[in-house]
Backbone atoms as SQL, in Angstrom:
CREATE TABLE atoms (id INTEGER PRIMARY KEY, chain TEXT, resi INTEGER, resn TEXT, atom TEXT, x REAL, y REAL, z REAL);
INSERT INTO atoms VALUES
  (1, 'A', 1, 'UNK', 'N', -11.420, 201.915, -38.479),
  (2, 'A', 1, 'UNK', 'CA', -11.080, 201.571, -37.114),
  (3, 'A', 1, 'UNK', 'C', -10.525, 200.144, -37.031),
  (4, 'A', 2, 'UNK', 'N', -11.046, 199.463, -37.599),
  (5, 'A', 2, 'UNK', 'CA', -10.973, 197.952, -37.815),
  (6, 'A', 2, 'UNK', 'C', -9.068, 197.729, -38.228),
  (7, 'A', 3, 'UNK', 'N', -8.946, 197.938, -39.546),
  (8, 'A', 3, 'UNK', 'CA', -7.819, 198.533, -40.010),
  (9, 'A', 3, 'UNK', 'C', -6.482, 198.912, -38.824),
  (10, 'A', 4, 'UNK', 'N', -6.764, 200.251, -38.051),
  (11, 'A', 4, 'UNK', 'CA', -5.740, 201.076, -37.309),
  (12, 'A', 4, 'UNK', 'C', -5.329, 199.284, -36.123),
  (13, 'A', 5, 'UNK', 'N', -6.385, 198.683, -35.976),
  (14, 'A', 5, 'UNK', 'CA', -6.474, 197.974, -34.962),
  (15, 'A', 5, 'UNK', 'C', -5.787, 196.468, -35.259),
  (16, 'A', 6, 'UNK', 'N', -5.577, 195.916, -36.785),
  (17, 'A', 6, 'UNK', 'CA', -5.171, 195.363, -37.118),
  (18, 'A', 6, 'UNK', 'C', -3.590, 195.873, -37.458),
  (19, 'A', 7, 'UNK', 'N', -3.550, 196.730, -37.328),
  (20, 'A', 7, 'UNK', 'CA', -2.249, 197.021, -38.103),
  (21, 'A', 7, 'UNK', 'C', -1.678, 197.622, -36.874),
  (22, 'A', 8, 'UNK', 'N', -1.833, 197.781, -35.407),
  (23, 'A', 8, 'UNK', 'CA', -1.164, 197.743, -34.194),
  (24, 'A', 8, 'UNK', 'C', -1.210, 196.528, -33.605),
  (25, 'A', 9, 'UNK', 'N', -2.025, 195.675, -33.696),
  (26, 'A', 9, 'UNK', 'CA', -1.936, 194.668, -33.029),
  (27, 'A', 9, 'UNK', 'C', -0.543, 193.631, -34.160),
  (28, 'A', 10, 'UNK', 'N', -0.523, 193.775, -35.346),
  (29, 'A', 10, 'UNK', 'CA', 0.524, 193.147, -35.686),
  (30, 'A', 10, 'UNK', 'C', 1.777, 193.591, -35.848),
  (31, 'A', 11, 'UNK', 'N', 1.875, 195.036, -35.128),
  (32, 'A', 11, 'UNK', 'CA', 2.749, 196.063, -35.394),
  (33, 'A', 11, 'UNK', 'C', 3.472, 195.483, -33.611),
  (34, 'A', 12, 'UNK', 'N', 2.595, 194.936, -32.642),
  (35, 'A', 12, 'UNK', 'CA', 2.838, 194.739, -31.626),
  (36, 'A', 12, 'UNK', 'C', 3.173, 193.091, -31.224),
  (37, 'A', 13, 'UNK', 'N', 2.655, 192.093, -32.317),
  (38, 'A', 13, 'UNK', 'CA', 2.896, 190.522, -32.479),
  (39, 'A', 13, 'UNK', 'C', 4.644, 190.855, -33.186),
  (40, 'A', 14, 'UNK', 'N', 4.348, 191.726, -33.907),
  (41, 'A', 14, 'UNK', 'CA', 5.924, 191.433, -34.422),
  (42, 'A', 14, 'UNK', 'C', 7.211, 192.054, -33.320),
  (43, 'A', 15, 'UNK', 'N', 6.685, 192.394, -32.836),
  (44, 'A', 15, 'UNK', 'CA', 7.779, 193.024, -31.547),
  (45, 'A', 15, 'UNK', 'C', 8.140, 192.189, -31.208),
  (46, 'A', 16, 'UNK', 'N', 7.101, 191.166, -30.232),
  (47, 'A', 16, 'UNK', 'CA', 7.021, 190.359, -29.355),
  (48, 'A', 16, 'UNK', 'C', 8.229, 188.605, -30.015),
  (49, 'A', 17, 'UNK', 'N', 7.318, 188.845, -31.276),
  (50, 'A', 17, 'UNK', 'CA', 8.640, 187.644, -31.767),
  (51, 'A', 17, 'UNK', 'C', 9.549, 188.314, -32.088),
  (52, 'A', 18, 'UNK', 'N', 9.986, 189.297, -32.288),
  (53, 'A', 18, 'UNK', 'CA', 11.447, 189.675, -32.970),
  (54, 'A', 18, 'UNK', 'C', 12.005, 189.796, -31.113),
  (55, 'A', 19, 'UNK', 'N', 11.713, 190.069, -30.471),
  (56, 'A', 19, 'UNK', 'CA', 12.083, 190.207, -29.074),
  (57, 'A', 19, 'UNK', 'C', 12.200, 189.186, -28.518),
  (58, 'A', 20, 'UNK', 'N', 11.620, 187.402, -28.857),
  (59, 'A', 20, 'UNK', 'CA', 12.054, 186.185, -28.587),
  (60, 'A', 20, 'UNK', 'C', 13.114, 185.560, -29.419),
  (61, 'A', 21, 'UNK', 'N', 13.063, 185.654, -30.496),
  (62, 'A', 21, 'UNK', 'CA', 14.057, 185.195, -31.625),
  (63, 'A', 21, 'UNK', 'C', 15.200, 186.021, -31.228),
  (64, 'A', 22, 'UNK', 'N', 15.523, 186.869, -30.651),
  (65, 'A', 22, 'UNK', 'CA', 16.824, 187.859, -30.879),
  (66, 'A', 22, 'UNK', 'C', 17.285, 187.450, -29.064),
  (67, 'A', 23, 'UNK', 'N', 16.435, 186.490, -28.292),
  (68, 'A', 23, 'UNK', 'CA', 17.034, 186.292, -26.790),
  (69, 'A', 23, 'UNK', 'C', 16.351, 186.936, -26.042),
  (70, 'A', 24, 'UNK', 'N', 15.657, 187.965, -25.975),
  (71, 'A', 24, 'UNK', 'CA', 15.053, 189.413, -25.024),
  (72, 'A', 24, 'UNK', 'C', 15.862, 189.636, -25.744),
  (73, 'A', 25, 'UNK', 'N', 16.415, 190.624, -25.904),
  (74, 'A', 25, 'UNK', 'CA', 17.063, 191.662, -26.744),
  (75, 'A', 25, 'UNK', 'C', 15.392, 192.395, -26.808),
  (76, 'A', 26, 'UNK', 'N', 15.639, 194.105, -26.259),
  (77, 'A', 26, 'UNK', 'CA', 14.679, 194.531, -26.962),
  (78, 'A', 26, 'UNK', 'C', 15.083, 195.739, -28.013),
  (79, 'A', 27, 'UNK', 'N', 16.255, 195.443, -28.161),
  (80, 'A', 27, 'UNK', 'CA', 16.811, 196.524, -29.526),
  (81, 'A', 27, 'UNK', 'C', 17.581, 195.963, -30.866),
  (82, 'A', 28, 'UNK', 'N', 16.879, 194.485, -30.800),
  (83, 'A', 28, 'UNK', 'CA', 17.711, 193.751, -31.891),
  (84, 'A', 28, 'UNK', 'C', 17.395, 194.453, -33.104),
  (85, 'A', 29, 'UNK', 'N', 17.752, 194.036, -34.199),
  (86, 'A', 29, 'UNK', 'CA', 17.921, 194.633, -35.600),
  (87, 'A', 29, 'UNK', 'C', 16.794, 194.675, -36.677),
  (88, 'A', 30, 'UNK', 'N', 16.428, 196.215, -36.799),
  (89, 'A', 30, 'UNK', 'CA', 15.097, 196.376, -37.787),
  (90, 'A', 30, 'UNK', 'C', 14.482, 195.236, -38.534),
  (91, 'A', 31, 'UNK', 'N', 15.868, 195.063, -39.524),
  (92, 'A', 31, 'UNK', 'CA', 15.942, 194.128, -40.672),
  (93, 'A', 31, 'UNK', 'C', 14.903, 193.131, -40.069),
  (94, 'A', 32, 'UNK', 'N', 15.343, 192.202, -39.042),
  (95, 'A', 32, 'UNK', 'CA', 14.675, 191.331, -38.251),
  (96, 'A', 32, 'UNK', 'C', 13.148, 191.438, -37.857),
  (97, 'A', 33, 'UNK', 'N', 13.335, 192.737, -37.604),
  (98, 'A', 33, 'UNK', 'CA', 11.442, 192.931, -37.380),
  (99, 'A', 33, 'UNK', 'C', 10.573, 192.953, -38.633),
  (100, 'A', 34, 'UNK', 'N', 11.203, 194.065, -39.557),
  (101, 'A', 34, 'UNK', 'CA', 10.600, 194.045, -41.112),
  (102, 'A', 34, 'UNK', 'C', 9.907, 192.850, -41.111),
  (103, 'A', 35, 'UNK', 'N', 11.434, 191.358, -41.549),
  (104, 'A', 35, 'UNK', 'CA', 11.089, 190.044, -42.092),
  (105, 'A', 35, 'UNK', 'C', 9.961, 189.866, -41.163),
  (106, 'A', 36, 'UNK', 'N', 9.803, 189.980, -39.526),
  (107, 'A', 36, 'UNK', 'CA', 8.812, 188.818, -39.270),
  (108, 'A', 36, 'UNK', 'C', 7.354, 189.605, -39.180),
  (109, 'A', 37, 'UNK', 'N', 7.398, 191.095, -39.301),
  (110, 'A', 37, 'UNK', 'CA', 5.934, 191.935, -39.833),
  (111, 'A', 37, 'UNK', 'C', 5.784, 191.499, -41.526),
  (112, 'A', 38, 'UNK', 'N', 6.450, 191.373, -42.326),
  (113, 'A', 38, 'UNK', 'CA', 6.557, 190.607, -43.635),
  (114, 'A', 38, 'UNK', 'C', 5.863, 189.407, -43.497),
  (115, 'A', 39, 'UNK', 'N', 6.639, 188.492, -42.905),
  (116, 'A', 39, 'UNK', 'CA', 5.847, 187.244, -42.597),
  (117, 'A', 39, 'UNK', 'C', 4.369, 186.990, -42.164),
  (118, 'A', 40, 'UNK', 'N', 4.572, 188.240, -40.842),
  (119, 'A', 40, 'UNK', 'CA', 3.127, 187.754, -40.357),
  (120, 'A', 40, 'UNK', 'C', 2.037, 188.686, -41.664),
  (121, 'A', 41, 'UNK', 'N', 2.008, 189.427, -42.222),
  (122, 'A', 41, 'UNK', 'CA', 1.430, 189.740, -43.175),
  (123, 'A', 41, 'UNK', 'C', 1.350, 189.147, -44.366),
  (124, 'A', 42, 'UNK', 'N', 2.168, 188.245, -44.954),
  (125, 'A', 42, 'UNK', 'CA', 2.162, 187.466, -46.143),
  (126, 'A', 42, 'UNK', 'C', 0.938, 185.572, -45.476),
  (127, 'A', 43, 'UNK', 'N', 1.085, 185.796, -44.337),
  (128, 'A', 43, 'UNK', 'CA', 0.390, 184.466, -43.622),
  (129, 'A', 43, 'UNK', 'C', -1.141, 185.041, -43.339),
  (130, 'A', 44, 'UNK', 'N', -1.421, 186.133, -43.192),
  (131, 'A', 44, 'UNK', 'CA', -2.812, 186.977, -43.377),
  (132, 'A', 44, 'UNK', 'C', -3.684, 186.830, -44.300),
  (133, 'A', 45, 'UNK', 'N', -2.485, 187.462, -45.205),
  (134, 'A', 45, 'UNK', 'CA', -3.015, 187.285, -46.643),
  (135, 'A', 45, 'UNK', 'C', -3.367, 185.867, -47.140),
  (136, 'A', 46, 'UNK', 'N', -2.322, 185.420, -47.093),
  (137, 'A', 46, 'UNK', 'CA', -2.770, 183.398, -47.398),
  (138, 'A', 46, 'UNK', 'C', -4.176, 183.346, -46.956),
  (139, 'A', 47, 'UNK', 'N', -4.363, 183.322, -45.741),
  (140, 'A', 47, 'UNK', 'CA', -5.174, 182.912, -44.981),
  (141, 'A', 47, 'UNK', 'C', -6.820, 183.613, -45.528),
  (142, 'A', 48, 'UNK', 'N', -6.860, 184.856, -45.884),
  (143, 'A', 48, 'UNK', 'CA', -7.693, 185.987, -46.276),
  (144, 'A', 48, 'UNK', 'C', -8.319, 185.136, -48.061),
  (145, 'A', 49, 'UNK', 'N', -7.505, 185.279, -48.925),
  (146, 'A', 49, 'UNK', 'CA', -7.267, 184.204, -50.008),
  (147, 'A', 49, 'UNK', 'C', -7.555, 183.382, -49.824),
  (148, 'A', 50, 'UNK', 'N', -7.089, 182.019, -49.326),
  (149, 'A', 50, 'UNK', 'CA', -7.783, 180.808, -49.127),
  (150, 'A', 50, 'UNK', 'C', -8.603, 180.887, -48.421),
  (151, 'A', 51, 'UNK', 'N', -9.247, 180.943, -47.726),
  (152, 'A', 51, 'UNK', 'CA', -10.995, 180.930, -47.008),
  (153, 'A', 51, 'UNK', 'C', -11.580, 181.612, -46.488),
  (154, 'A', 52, 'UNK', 'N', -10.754, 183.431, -46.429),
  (155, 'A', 52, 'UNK', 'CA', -11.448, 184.211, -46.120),
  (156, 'A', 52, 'UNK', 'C', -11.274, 184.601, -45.156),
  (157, 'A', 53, 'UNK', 'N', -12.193, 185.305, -44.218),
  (158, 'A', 53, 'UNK', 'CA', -12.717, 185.661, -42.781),
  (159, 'A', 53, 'UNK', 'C', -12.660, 184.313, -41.453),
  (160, 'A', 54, 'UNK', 'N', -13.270, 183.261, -42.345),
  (161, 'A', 54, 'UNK', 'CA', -13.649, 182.046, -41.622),
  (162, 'A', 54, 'UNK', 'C', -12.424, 181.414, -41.788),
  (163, 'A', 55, 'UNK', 'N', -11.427, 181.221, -42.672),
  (164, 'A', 55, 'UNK', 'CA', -10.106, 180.381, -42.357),
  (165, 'A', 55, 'UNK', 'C', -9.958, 181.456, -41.169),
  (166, 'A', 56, 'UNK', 'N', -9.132, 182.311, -41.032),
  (167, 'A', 56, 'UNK', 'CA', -8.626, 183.234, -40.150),
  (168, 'A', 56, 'UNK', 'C', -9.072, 182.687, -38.522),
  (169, 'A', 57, 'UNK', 'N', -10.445, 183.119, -38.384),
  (170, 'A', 57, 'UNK', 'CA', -11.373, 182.931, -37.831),
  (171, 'A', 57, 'UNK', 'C', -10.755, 181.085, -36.921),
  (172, 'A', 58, 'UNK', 'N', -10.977, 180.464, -38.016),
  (173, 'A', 58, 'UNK', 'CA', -10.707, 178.627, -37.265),
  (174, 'A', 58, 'UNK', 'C', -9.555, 178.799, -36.875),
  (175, 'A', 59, 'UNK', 'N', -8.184, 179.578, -37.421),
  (176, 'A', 59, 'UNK', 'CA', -6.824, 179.237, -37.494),
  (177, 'A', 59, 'UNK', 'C', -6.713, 179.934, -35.931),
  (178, 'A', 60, 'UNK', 'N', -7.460, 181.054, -35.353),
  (179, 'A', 60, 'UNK', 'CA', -7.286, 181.575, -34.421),
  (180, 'A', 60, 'UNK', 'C', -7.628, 180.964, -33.270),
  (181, 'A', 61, 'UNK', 'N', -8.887, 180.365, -33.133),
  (182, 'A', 61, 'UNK', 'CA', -9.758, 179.452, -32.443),
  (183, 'A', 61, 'UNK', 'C', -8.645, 178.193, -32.196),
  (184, 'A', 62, 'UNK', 'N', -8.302, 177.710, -33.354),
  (185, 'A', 62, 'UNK', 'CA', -7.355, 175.939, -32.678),
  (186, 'A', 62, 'UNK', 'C', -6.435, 176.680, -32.330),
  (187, 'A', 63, 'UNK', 'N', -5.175, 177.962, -32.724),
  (188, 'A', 63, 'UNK', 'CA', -4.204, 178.199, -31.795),
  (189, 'A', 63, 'UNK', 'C', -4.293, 178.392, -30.917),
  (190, 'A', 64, 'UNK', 'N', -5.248, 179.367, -30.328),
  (191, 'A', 64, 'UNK', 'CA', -5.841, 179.354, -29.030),
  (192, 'A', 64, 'UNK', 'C', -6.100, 177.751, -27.575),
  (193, 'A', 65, 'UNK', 'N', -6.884, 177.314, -28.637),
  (194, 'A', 65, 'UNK', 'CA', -7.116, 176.060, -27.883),
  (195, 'A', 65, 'UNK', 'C', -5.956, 175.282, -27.537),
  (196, 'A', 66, 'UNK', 'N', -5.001, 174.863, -28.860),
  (197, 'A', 66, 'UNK', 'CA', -3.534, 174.610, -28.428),
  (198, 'A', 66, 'UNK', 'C', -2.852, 175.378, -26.999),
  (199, 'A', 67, 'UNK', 'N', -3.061, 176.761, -27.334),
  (200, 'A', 67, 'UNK', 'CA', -2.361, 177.317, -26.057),
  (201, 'A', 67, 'UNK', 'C', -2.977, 176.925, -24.676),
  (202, 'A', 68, 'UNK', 'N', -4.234, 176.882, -24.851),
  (203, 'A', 68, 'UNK', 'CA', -5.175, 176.449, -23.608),
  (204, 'A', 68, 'UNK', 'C', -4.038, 175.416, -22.436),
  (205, 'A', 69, 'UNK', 'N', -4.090, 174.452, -23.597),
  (206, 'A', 69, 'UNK', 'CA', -2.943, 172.887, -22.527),
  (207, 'A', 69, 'UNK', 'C', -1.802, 173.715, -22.105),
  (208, 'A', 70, 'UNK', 'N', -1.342, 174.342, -23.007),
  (209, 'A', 70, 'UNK', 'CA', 0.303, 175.030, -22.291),
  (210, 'A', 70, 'UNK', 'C', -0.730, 175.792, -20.786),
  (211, 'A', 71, 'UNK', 'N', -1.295, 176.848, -21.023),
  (212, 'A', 71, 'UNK', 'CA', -1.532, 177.433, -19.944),
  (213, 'A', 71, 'UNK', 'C', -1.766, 176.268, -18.748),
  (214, 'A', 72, 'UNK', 'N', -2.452, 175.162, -19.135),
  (215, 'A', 72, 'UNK', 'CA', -3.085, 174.149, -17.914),
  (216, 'A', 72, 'UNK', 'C', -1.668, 173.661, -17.591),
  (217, 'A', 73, 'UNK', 'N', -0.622, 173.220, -18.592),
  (218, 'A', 73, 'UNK', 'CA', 0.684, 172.598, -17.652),
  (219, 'A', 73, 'UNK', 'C', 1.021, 173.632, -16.758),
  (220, 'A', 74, 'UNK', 'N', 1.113, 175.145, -17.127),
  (221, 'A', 74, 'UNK', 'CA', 1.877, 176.048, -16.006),
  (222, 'A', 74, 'UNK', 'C', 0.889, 175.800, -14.969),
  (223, 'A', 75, 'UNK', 'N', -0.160, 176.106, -15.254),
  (224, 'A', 75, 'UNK', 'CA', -0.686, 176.027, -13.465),
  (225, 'A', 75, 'UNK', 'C', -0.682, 175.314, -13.011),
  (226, 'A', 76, 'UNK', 'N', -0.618, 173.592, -13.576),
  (227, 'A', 76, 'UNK', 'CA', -0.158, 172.607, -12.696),
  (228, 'A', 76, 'UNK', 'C', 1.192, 172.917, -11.969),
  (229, 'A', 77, 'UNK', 'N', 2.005, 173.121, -12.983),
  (230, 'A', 77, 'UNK', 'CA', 3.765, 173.527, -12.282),
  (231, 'A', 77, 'UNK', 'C', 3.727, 174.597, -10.929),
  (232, 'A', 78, 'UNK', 'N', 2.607, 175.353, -11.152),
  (233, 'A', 78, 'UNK', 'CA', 2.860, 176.693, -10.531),
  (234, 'A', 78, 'UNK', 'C', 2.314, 176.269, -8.986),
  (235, 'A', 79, 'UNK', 'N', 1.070, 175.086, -8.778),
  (236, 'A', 79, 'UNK', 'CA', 0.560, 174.785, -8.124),
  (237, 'A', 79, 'UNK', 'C', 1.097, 173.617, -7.316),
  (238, 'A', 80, 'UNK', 'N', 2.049, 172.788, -8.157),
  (239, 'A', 80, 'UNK', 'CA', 2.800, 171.696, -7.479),
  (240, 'A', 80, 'UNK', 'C', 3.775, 172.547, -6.769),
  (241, 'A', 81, 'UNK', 'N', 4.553, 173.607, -7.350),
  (242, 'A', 81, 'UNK', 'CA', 5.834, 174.148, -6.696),
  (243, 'A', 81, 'UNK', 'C', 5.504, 175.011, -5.498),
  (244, 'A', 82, 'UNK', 'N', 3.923, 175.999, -5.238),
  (245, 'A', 82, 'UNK', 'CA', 3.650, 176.181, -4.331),
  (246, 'A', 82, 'UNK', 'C', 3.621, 175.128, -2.988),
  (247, 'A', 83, 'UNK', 'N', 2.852, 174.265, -3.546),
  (248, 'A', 83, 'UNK', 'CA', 2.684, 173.071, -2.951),
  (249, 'A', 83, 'UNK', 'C', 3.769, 172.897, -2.101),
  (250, 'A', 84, 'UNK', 'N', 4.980, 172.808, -3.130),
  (251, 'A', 84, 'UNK', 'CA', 6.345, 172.563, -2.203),
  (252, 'A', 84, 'UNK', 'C', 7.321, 173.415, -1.533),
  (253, 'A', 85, 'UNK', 'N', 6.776, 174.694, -1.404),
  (254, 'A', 85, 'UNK', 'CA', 7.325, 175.858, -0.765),
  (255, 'A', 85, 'UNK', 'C', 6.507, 175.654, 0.548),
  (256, 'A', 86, 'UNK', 'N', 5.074, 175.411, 0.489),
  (257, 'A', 86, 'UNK', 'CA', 4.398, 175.290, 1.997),
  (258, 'A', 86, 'UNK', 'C', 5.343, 173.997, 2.487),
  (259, 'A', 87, 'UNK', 'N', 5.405, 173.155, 1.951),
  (260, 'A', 87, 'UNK', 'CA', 6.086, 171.915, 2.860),
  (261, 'A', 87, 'UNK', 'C', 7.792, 172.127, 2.923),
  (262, 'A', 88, 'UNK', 'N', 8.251, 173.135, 2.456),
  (263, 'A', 88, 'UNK', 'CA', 9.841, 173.629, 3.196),
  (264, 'A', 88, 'UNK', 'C', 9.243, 174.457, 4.357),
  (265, 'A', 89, 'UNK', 'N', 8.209, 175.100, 3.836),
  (266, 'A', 89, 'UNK', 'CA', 8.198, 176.714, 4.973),
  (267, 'A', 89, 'UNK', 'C', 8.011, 176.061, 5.891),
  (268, 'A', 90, 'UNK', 'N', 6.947, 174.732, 5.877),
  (269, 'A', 90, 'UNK', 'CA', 6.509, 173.930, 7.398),
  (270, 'A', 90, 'UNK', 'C', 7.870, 173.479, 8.204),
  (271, 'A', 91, 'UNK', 'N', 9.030, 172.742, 7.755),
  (272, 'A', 91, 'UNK', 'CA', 9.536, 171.793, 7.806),
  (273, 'A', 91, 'UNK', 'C', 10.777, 172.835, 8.606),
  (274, 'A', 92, 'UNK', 'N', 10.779, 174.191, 8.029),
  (275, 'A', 92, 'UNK', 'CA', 11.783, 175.318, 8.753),
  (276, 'A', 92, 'UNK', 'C', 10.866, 175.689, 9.746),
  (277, 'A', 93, 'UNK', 'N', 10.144, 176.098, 9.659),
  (278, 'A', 93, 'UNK', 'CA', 9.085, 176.397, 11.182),
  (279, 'A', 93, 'UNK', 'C', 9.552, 175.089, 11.905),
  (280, 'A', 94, 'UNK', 'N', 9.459, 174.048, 11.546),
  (281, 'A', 94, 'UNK', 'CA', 9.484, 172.807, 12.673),
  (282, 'A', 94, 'UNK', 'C', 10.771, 173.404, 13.513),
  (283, 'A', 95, 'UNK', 'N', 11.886, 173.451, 12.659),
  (284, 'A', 95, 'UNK', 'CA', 13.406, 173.260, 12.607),
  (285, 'A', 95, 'UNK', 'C', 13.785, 174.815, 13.466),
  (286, 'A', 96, 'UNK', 'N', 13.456, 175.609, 13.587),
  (287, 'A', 96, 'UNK', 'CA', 13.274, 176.619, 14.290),
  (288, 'A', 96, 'UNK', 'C', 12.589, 177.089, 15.819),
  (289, 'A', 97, 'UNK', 'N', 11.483, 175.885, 15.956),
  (290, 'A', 97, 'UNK', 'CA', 11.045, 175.612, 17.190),
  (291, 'A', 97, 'UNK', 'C', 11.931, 174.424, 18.017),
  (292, 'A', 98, 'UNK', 'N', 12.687, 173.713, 16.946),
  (293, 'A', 98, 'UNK', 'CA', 13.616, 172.731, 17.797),
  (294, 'A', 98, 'UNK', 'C', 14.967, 173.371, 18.418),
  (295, 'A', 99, 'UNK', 'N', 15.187, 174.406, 17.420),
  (296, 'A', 99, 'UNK', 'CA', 16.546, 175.256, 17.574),
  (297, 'A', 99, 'UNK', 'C', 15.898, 175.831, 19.316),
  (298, 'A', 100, 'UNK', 'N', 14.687, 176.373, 19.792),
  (299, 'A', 100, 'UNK', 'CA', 14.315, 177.238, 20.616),
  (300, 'A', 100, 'UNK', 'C', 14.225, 176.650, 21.607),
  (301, 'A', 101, 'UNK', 'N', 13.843, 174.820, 21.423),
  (302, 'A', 101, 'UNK', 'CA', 13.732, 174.524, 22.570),
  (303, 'A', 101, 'UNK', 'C', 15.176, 174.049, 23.338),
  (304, 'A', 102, 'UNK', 'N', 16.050, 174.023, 22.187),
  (305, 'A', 102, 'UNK', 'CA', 17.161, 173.369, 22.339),
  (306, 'A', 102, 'UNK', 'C', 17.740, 174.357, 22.925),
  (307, 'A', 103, 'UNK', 'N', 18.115, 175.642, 22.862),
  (308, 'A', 103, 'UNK', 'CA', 18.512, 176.496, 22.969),
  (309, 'A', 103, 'UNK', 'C', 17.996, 177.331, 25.137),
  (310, 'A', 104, 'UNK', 'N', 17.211, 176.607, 25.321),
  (311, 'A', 104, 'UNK', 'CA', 16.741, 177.491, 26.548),
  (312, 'A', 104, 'UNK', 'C', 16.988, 175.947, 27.497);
């Protein structure tokens, strides 16, 4: 089980980069996927070889954590730019009650 689960989940990592490297493209060229299911399997193995379970294990843990900060910049971005959609939406509400009064 362990196995079927490793070998879809990297059957599904290699999509995902051959589908960034190629632009989106999601029908770029085999060849391309092979190399980077090649890759990510020859970096397994390293990893399996040199320290085992527990390299694997740390290497997953700090990428993770690395990704952590990316995720915290988007939600800053995501939260400043809301931020600044309420203060247009206000600023057209204003601009729309001036049009009404102007208007009667």
């Amino acid at each position: 089980m362990v196995a079927v689960f490793f070998v879809t989940s990297s059957d599904s990592g290699s999509l995902v980069i051959d589908s960034i490297t190629a632009g989106g493209k999601l029908d770029a060229p085999v060849g391309q996927r092979i190399l980077w299911a090649l890759t990510e399997g020859a970096v397994a193995i390293a990893l399996l070889l040199g320290g085992g379970l527990k390299a694997m294990q740390t290497v997953s843990v700090s990428t993770g954590i690395l990704f952590l900060f990316v995720i915290f910049v988007m939600v800053y971005s995501l939260l400043k730019s809301f931020k600044r959609l309420k203060h247009f939406k206000r600023k057209e509400d204003r601009l729309e009650k001036k049009k009404r009064k102007i208007s009667l």
